[in-house]
Short mmCIF file of C-alpha atoms in Angstrom, two decimals:
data_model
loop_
_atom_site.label_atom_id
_atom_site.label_comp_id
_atom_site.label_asym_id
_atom_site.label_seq_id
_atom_site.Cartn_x
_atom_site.Cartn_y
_atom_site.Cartn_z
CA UNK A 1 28.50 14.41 -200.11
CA UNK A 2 25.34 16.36 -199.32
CA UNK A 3 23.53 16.41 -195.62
CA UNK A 4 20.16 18.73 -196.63
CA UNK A 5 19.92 21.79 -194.24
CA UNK A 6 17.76 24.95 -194.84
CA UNK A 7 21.19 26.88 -195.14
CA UNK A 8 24.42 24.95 -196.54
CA UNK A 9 28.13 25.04 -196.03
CA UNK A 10 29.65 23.58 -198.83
CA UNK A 11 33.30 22.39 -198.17
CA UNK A 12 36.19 21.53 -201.11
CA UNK A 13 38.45 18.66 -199.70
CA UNK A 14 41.36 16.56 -200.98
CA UNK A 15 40.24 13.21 -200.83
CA UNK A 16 42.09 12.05 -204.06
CA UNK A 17 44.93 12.58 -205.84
CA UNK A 18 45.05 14.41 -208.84
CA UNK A 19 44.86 12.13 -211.77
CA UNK A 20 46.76 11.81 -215.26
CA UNK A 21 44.23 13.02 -217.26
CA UNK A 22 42.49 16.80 -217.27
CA UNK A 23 39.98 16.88 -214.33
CA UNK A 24 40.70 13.17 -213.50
CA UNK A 25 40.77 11.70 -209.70
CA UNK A 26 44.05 9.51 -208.85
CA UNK A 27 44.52 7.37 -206.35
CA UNK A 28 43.09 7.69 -202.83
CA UNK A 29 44.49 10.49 -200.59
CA UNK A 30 45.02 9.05 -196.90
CA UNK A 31 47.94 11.84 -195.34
CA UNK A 32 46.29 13.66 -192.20
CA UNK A 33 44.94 16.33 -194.08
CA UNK A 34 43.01 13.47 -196.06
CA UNK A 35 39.71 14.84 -197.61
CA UNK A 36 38.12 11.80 -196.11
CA UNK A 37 39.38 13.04 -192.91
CA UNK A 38 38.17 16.84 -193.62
CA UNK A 39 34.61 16.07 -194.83
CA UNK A 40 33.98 14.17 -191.42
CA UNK A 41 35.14 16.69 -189.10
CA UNK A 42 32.54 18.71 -190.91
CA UNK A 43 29.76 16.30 -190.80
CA UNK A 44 30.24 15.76 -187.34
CA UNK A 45 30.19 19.33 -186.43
CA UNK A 46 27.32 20.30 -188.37
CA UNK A 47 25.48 17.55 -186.33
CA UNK A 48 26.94 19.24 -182.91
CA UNK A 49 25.77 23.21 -183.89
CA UNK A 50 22.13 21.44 -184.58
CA UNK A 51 21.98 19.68 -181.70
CA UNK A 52 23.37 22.43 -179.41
CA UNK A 53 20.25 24.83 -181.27
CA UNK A 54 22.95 27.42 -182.00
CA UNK A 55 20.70 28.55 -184.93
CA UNK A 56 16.72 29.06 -183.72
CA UNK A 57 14.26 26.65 -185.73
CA UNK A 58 16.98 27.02 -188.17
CA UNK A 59 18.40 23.60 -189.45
CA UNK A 60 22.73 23.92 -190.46
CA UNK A 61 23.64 21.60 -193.37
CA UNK A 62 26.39 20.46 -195.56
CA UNK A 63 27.76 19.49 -199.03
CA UNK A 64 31.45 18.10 -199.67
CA UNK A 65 33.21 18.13 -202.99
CA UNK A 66 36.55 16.25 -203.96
CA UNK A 67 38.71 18.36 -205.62
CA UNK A 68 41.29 15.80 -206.11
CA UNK A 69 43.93 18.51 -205.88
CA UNK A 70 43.73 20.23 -208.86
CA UNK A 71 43.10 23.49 -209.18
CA UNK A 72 40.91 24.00 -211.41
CA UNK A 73 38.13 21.18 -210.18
CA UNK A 74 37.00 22.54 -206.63
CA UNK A 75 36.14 26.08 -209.02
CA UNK A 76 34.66 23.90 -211.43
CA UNK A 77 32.44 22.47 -208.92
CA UNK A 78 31.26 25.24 -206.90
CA UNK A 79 30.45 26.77 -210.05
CA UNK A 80 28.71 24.31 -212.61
CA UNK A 81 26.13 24.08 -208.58
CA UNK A 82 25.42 27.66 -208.68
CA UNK A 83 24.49 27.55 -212.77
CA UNK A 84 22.16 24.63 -212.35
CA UNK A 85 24.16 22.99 -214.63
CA UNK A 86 24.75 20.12 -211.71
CA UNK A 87 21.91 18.86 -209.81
CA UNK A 88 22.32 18.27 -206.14
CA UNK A 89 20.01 15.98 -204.71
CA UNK A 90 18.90 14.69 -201.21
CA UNK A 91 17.72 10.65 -200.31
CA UNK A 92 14.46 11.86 -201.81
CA UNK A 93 15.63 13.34 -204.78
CA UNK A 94 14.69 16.91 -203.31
CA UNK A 95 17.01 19.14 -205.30
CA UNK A 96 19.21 21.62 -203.74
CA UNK A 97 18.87 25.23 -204.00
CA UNK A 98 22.13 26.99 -204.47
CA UNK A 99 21.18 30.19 -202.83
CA UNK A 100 21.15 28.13 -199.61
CA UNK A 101 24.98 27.56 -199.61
CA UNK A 102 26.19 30.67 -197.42
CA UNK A 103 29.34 29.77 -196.81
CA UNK A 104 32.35 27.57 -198.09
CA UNK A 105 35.35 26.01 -196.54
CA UNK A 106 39.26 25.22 -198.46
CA UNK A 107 41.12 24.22 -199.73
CA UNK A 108 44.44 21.79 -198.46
CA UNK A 109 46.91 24.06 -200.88
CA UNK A 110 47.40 27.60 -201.50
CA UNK A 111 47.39 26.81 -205.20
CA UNK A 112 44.13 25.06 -205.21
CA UNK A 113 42.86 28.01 -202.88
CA UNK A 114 43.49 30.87 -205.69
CA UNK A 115 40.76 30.24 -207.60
CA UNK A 116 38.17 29.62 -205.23
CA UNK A 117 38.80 32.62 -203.61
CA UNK A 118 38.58 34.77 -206.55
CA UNK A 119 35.36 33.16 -207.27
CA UNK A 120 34.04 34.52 -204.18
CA UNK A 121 34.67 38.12 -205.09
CA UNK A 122 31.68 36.94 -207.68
CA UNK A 123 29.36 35.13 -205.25
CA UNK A 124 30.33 37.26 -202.59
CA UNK A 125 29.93 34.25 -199.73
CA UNK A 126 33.01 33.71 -196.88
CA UNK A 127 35.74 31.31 -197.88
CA UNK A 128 37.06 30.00 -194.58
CA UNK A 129 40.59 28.18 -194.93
CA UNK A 130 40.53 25.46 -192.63
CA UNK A 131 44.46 24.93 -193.89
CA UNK A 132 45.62 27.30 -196.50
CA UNK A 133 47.75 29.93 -194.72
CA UNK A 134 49.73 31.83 -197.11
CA UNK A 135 49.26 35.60 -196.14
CA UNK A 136 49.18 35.81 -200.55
CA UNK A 137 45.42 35.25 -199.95
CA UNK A 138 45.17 38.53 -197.74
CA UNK A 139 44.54 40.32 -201.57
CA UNK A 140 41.28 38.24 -201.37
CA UNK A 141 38.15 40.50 -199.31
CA UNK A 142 35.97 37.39 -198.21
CA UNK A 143 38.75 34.66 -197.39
CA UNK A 144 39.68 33.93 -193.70
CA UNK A 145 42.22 32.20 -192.24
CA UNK A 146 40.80 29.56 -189.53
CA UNK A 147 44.06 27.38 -189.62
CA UNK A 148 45.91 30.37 -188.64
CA UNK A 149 47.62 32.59 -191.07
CA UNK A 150 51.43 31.63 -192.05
CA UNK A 151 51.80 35.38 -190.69
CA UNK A 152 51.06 34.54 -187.22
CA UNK A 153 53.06 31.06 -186.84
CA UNK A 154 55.66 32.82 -188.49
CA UNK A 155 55.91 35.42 -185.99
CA UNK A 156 55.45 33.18 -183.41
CA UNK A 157 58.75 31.26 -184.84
CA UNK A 158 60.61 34.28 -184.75
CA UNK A 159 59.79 34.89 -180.96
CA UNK A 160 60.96 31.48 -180.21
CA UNK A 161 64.31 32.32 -181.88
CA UNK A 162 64.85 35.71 -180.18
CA UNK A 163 63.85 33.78 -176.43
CA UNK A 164 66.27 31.35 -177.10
CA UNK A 165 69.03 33.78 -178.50
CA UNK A 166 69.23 32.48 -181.89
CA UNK A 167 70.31 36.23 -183.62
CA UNK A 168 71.40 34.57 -187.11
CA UNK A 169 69.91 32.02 -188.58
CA UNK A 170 70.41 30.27 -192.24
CA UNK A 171 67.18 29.16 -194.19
CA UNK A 172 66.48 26.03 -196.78
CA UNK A 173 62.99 26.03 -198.37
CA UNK A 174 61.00 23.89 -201.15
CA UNK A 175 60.58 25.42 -204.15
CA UNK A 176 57.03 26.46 -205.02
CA UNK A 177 54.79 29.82 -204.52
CA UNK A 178 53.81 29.30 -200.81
CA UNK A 179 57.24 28.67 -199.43
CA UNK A 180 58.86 31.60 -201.57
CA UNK A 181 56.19 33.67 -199.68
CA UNK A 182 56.36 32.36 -196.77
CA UNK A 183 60.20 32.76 -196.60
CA UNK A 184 59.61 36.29 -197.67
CA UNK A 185 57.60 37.32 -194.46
CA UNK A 186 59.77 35.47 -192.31
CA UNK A 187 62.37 37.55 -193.29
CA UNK A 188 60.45 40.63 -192.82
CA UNK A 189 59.12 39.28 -189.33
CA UNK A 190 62.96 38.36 -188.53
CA UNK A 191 64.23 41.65 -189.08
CA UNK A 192 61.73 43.80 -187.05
CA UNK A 193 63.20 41.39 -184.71
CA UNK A 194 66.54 42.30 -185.19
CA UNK A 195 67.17 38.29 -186.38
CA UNK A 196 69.24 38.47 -189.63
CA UNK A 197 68.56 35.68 -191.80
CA UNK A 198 72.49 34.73 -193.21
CA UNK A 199 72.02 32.86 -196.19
CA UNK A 200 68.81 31.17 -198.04
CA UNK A 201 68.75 28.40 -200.39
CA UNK A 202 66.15 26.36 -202.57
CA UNK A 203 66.07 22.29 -202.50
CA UNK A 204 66.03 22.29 -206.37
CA UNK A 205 67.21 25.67 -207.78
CA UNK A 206 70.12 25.70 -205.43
CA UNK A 207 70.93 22.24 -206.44
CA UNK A 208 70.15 18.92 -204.60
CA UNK A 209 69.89 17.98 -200.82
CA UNK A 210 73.37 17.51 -200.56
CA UNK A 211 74.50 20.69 -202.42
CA UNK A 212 72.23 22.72 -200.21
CA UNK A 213 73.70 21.37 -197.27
CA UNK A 214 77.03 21.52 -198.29
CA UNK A 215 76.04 25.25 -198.59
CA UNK A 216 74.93 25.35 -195.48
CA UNK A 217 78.68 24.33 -194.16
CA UNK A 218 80.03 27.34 -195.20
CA UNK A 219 78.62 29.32 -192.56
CA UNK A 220 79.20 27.34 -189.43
CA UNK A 221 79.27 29.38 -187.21
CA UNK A 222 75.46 29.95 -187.97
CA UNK A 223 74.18 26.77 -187.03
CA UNK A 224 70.93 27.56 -186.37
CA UNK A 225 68.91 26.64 -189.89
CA UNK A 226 64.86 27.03 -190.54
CA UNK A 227 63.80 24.07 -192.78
CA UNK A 228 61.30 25.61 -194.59
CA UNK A 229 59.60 22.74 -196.48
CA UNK A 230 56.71 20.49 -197.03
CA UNK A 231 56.99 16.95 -195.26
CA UNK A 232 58.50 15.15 -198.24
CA UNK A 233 61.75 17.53 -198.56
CA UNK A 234 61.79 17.75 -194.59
CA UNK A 235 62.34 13.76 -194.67
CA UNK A 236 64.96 14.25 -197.67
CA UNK A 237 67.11 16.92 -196.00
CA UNK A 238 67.40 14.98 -193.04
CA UNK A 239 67.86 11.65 -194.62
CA UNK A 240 71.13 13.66 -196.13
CA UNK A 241 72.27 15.13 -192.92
CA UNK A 242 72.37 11.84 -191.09
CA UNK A 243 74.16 10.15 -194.13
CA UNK A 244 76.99 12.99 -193.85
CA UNK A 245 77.24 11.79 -190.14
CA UNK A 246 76.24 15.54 -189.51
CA UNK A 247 73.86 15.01 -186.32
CA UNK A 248 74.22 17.88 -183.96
CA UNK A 249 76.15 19.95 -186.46
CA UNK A 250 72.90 22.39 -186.88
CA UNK A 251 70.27 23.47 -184.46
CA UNK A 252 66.85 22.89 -186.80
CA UNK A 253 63.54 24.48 -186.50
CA UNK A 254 60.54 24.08 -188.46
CA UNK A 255 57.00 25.23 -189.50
CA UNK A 256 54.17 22.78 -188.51
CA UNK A 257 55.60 19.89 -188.57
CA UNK A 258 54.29 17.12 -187.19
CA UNK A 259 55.48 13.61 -185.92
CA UNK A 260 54.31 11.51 -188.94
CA UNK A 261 56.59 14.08 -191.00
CA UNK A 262 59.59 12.81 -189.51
CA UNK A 263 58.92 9.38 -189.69
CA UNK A 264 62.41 7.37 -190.85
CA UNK A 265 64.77 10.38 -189.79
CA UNK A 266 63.18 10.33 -185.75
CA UNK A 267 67.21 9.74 -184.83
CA UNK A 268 68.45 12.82 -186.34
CA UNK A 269 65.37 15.28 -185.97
CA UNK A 270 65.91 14.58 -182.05
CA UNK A 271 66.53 18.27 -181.23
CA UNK A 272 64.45 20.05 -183.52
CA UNK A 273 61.89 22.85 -183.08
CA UNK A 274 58.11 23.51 -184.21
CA UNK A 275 55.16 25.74 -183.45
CA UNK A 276 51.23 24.64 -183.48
CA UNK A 277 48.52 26.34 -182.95
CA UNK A 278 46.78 25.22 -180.24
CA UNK A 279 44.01 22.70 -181.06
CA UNK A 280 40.28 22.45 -179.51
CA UNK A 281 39.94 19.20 -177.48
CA UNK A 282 38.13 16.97 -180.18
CA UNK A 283 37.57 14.39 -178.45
CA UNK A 284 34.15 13.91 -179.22
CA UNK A 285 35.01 13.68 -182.63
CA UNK A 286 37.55 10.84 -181.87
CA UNK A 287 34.63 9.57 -180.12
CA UNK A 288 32.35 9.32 -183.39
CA UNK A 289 35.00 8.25 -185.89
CA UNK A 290 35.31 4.75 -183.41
CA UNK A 291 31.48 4.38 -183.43
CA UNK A 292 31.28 4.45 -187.56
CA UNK A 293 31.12 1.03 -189.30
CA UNK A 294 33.07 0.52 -192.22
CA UNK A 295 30.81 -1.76 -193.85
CA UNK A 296 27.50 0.42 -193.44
CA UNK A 297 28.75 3.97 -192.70
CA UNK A 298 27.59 5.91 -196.01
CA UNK A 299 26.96 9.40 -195.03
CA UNK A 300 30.52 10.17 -196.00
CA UNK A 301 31.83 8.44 -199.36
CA UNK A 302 35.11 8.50 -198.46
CA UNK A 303 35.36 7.24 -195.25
CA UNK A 304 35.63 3.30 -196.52
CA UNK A 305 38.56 4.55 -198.84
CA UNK A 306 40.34 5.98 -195.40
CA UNK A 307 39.30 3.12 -193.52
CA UNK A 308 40.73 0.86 -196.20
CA UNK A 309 44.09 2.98 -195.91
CA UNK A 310 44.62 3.01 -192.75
CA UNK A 311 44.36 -0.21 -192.54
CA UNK A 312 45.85 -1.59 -195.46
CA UNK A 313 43.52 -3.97 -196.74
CA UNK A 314 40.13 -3.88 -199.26
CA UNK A 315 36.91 -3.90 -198.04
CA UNK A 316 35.57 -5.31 -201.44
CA UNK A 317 37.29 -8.58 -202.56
CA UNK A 318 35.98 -8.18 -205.79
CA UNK A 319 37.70 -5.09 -205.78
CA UNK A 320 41.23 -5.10 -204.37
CA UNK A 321 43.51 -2.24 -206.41
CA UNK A 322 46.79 -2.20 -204.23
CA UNK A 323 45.98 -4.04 -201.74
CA UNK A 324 46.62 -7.55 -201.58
CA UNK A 325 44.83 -8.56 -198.19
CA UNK A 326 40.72 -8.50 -197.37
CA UNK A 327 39.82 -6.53 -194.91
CA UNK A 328 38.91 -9.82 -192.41
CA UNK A 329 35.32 -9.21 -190.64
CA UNK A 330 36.46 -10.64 -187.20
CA UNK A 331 39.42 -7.99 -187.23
CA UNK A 332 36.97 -4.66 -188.64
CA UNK A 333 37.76 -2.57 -185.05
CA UNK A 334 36.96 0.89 -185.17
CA UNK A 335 39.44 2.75 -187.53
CA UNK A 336 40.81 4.90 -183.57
CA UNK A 337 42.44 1.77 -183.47
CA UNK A 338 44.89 2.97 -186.03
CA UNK A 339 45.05 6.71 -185.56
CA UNK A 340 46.94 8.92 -182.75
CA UNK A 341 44.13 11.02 -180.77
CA UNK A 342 46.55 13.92 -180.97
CA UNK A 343 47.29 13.83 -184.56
CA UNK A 344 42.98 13.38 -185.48
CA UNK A 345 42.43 16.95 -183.23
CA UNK A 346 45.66 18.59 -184.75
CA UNK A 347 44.27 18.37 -188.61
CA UNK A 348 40.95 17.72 -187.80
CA UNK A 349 39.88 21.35 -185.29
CA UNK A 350 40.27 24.26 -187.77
CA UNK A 351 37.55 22.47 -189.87
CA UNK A 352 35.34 22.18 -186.65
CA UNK A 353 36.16 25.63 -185.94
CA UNK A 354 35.26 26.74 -189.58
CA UNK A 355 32.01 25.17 -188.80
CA UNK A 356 31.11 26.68 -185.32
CA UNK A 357 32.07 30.22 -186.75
CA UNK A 358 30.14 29.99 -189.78
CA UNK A 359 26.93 28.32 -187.50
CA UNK A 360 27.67 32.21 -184.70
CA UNK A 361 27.93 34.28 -187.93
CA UNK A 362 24.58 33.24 -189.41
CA UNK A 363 23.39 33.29 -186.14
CA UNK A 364 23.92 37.22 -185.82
CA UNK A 365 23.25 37.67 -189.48
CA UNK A 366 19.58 35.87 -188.93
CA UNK A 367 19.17 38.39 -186.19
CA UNK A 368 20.40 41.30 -188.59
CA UNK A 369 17.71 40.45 -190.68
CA UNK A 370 15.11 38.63 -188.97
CA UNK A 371 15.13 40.24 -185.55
CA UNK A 372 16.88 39.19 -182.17
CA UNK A 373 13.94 36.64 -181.66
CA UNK A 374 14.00 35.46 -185.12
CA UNK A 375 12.46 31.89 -185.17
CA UNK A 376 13.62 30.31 -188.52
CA UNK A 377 14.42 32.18 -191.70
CA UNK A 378 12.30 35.37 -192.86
CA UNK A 379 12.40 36.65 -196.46
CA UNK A 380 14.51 39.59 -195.58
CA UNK A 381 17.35 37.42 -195.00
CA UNK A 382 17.01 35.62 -198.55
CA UNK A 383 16.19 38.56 -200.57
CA UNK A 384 19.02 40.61 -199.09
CA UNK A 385 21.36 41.81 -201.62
CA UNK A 386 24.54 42.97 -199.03
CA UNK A 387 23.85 39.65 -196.93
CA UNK A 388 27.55 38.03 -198.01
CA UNK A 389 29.01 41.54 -196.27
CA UNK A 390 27.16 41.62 -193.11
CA UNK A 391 28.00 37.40 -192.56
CA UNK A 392 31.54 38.37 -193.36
CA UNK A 393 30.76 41.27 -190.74
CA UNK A 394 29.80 38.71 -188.34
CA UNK A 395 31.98 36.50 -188.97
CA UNK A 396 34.81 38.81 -188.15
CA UNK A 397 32.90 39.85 -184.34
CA UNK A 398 32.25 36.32 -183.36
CA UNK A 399 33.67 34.86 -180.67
CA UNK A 400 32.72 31.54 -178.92
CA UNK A 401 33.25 28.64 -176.93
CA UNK A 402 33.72 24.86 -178.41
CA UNK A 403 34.90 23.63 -175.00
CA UNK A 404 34.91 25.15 -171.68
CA UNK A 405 38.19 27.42 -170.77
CA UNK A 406 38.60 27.69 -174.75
CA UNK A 407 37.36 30.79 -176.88
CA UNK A 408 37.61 30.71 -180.43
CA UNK A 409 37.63 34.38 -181.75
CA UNK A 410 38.85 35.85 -184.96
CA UNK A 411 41.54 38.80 -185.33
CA UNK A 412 42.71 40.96 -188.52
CA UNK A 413 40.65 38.13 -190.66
CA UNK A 414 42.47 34.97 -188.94
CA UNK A 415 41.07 33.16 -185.98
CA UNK A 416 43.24 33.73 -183.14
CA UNK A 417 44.85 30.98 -181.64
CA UNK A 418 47.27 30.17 -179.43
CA UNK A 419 49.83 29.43 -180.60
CA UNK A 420 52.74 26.41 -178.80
CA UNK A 421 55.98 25.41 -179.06
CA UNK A 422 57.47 21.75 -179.27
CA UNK A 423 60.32 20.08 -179.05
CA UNK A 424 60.71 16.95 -180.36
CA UNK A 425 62.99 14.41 -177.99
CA UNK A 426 63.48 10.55 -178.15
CA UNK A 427 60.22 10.23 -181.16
CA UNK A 428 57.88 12.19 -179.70
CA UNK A 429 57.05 16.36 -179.80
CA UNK A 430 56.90 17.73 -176.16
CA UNK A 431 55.13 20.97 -175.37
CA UNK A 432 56.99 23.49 -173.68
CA UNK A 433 56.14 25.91 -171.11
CA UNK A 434 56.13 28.80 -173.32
CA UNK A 435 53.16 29.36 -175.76
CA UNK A 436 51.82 32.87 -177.15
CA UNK A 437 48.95 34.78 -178.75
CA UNK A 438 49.93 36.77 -181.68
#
């Protein structure tokens, strides 16, 4: 995906699975951190700096790779661009130039996240993590968190247990790298709180969902219990709690969850806790994903796969894989018509952010160089050999406004967001009255 631009932010996205073979695609990714999904968000806002002239006679563009989850093809990528040993091209066949790509965006996972951000210690260009949170990436000097570091909604979990009086708690995790560390500074974070985390298990190591919950019984007088996990295991834990007639036995919190997560165990996650940060108001972006046609929308090449998942039929008869209905033309509403408004702005606004923060830290960067008045892009900005440092610089001052009452502004290399709590009652999370910067 490449929208031509005199300087380029080039984002890695998940729109696939990985595949069975080595740097193969699988099927079609379509969970709400969906690649498709991503790559739009930054299309859209892209379109939004230009047309708000954030950048003087200067013209923002994008490119979009598929990584297709593996961790080694998003590196692979990036890398084969900036050796000219893959050609990006425009409509017109104008080539890009990879000096022009001044910033980059990922990835979905921590693991996929590594190795991009060690290859920026070699370009030395900003990596901003529009969901990849694990504080492990602090070791790298040019990533930054812009879906809020695990540090901060961590802490921010731990002041929700200490307002409500929750002293002990018990903790069950998935088992892979960002969990293990993310358990590890909650623990930290709980005891400077004077919260002492009673007992820990692993969905796997520790034995299976039942095990770990039968582990779980033998301190019940600690019924408080963090459920560390990714949505899958959430789902699984809970599916084993209700079938051990165990609702209400434990008080449950959790770590971004949101209400898709939860979908088949709604009955016995009534109750439980999360934290969010809070998102910018994208509903202009909601806006432009109901005015794209399936059938003739080709700016981004994904968006017919997510339209196509979402609503569960093939656009191309000829070409039906798992689906088994055609997508009917009478029926082809705008693809809003199958998404929640909330749940678009909640995955969809650190990648507008990302977007907005790179478009201010050029900004200041063009002025480093160029001169407060600078009116397009002088040859002291593209022969400079520090200009990765001074846009990281900048990148790390700026502070902004997407909508009015809102400022986006980074602290300690992760943007600074509020941060809410919810409470999820009868299917649905409700906001409380108590939210916090961190």
């Amino acid at each position: 995906m490449y929208l031509p631009g005199d300087i380029i932010v080039n984002g890695i996205f998940s729109a696939h699975y990985r595949g069975n073979g080595p740097l193969k695609c699988g099927d079609f990714y379509g969970g709400s951190r969906s690649g498709a999904r991503m790559a739009e968000a930054m299309l859209y806002a892209i379109k939004e700096v230009n047309n708000r002239g954030i950048l003087n006679n200067v013209k923002l563009g994008g490119l979009g790779y598929d990584d297709c989850m593996s961790p080694v093809l998003g590196k692979l990528l990036v890398t084969e661009v900036h050796q000219h040993q893959h050609t990006i091209v425009d409509s017109s066949d104008n080539p890009l130039n990879p000096n022009t790509i001044d910033a980059y965006m990922g990835s979905m996972t921590l693991q996929n996240t590594h190795p991009l951000a060690s290859l920026m210690n070699d370009l030395e260009r900003p990596l901003l993590g529009y969901y990849s949170a694990s504080t492990k990436l602090d070791e790298y000097p040019f990533y930054r968190y812009i879906f809020p570091s695990s540090y901060h909604t961590l802490k921010a979990i731990v002041l929700m247990l200490k307002r409500i009086g929750w002293n002990y708690v018990q903790v069950v995790q998935s088992n892979n790298e960002f969990y293990d560390v993310a358990f590890m500074d909650f623990k930290m974070l709980a005891a400077e709180e004077g919260i002492c985390v009673v007992s820990h298990f692993k969905f796997g190591e520790d034995g299976n969902m039942t095990d770990v919950f039968n582990k779980l019984k033998h301190d019940m007088n600690v019924r408080p219990v963090f459920i560390l996990g990714n949505a899958t295991d959430l789902r699984s834990f809970l599916t084993t709690v209700r079938s051990n007639n165990a609702g209400g036995m434990f008080h449950f919190f959790t770590h971004l969850t949101e209400s898709q997560d939860l979908q088949g165990v709604e009955d016995i996650a009534d109750g439980l806790w999360t934290v969010h940060a809070d998102p910018l108001n994208m509903r202009g972006f909601f806006n432009h994903l109901s005015s794209l046609q399936p059938r003739t929308y080709s700016e981004n090449p994904w968006f017919k796969n997510w339209y196509e998942h979402v609503n569960n039929c093939s656009l191309d008869a000829s070409h039906m894989r798992s689906y088994t209905t055609v997508c009917a033309d009478s029926l082809l509403g705008p693809i809003t018509n199958r998404l929640s408004e909330a749940d678009v702005s909640l995955s969809a606004f650190p990648v507008v952010a990302a977007v907005y923060a790179t478009a201010y830290a050029v900004d200041e960067t063009l002025k480093h160089y160029c001169g407060t008045s600078y009116s397009g892009i002088c040859s002291n900005f593209w022969t400079a050999a520090n200009k990765g440092q001074i846009l990281l610089q900048k990148l790390d001052q700026v502070t902004f406004e997407i909508e009015s009452g809102k400022l986006f502004r980074m602290k300690d290399k992760s943007a600074n967001f509020l941060i809410n709590y919810h409470n999820y009652r009868n299917g649905t999370f409700f906001q409380v009255k108590f939210s916090i910067y961190i």
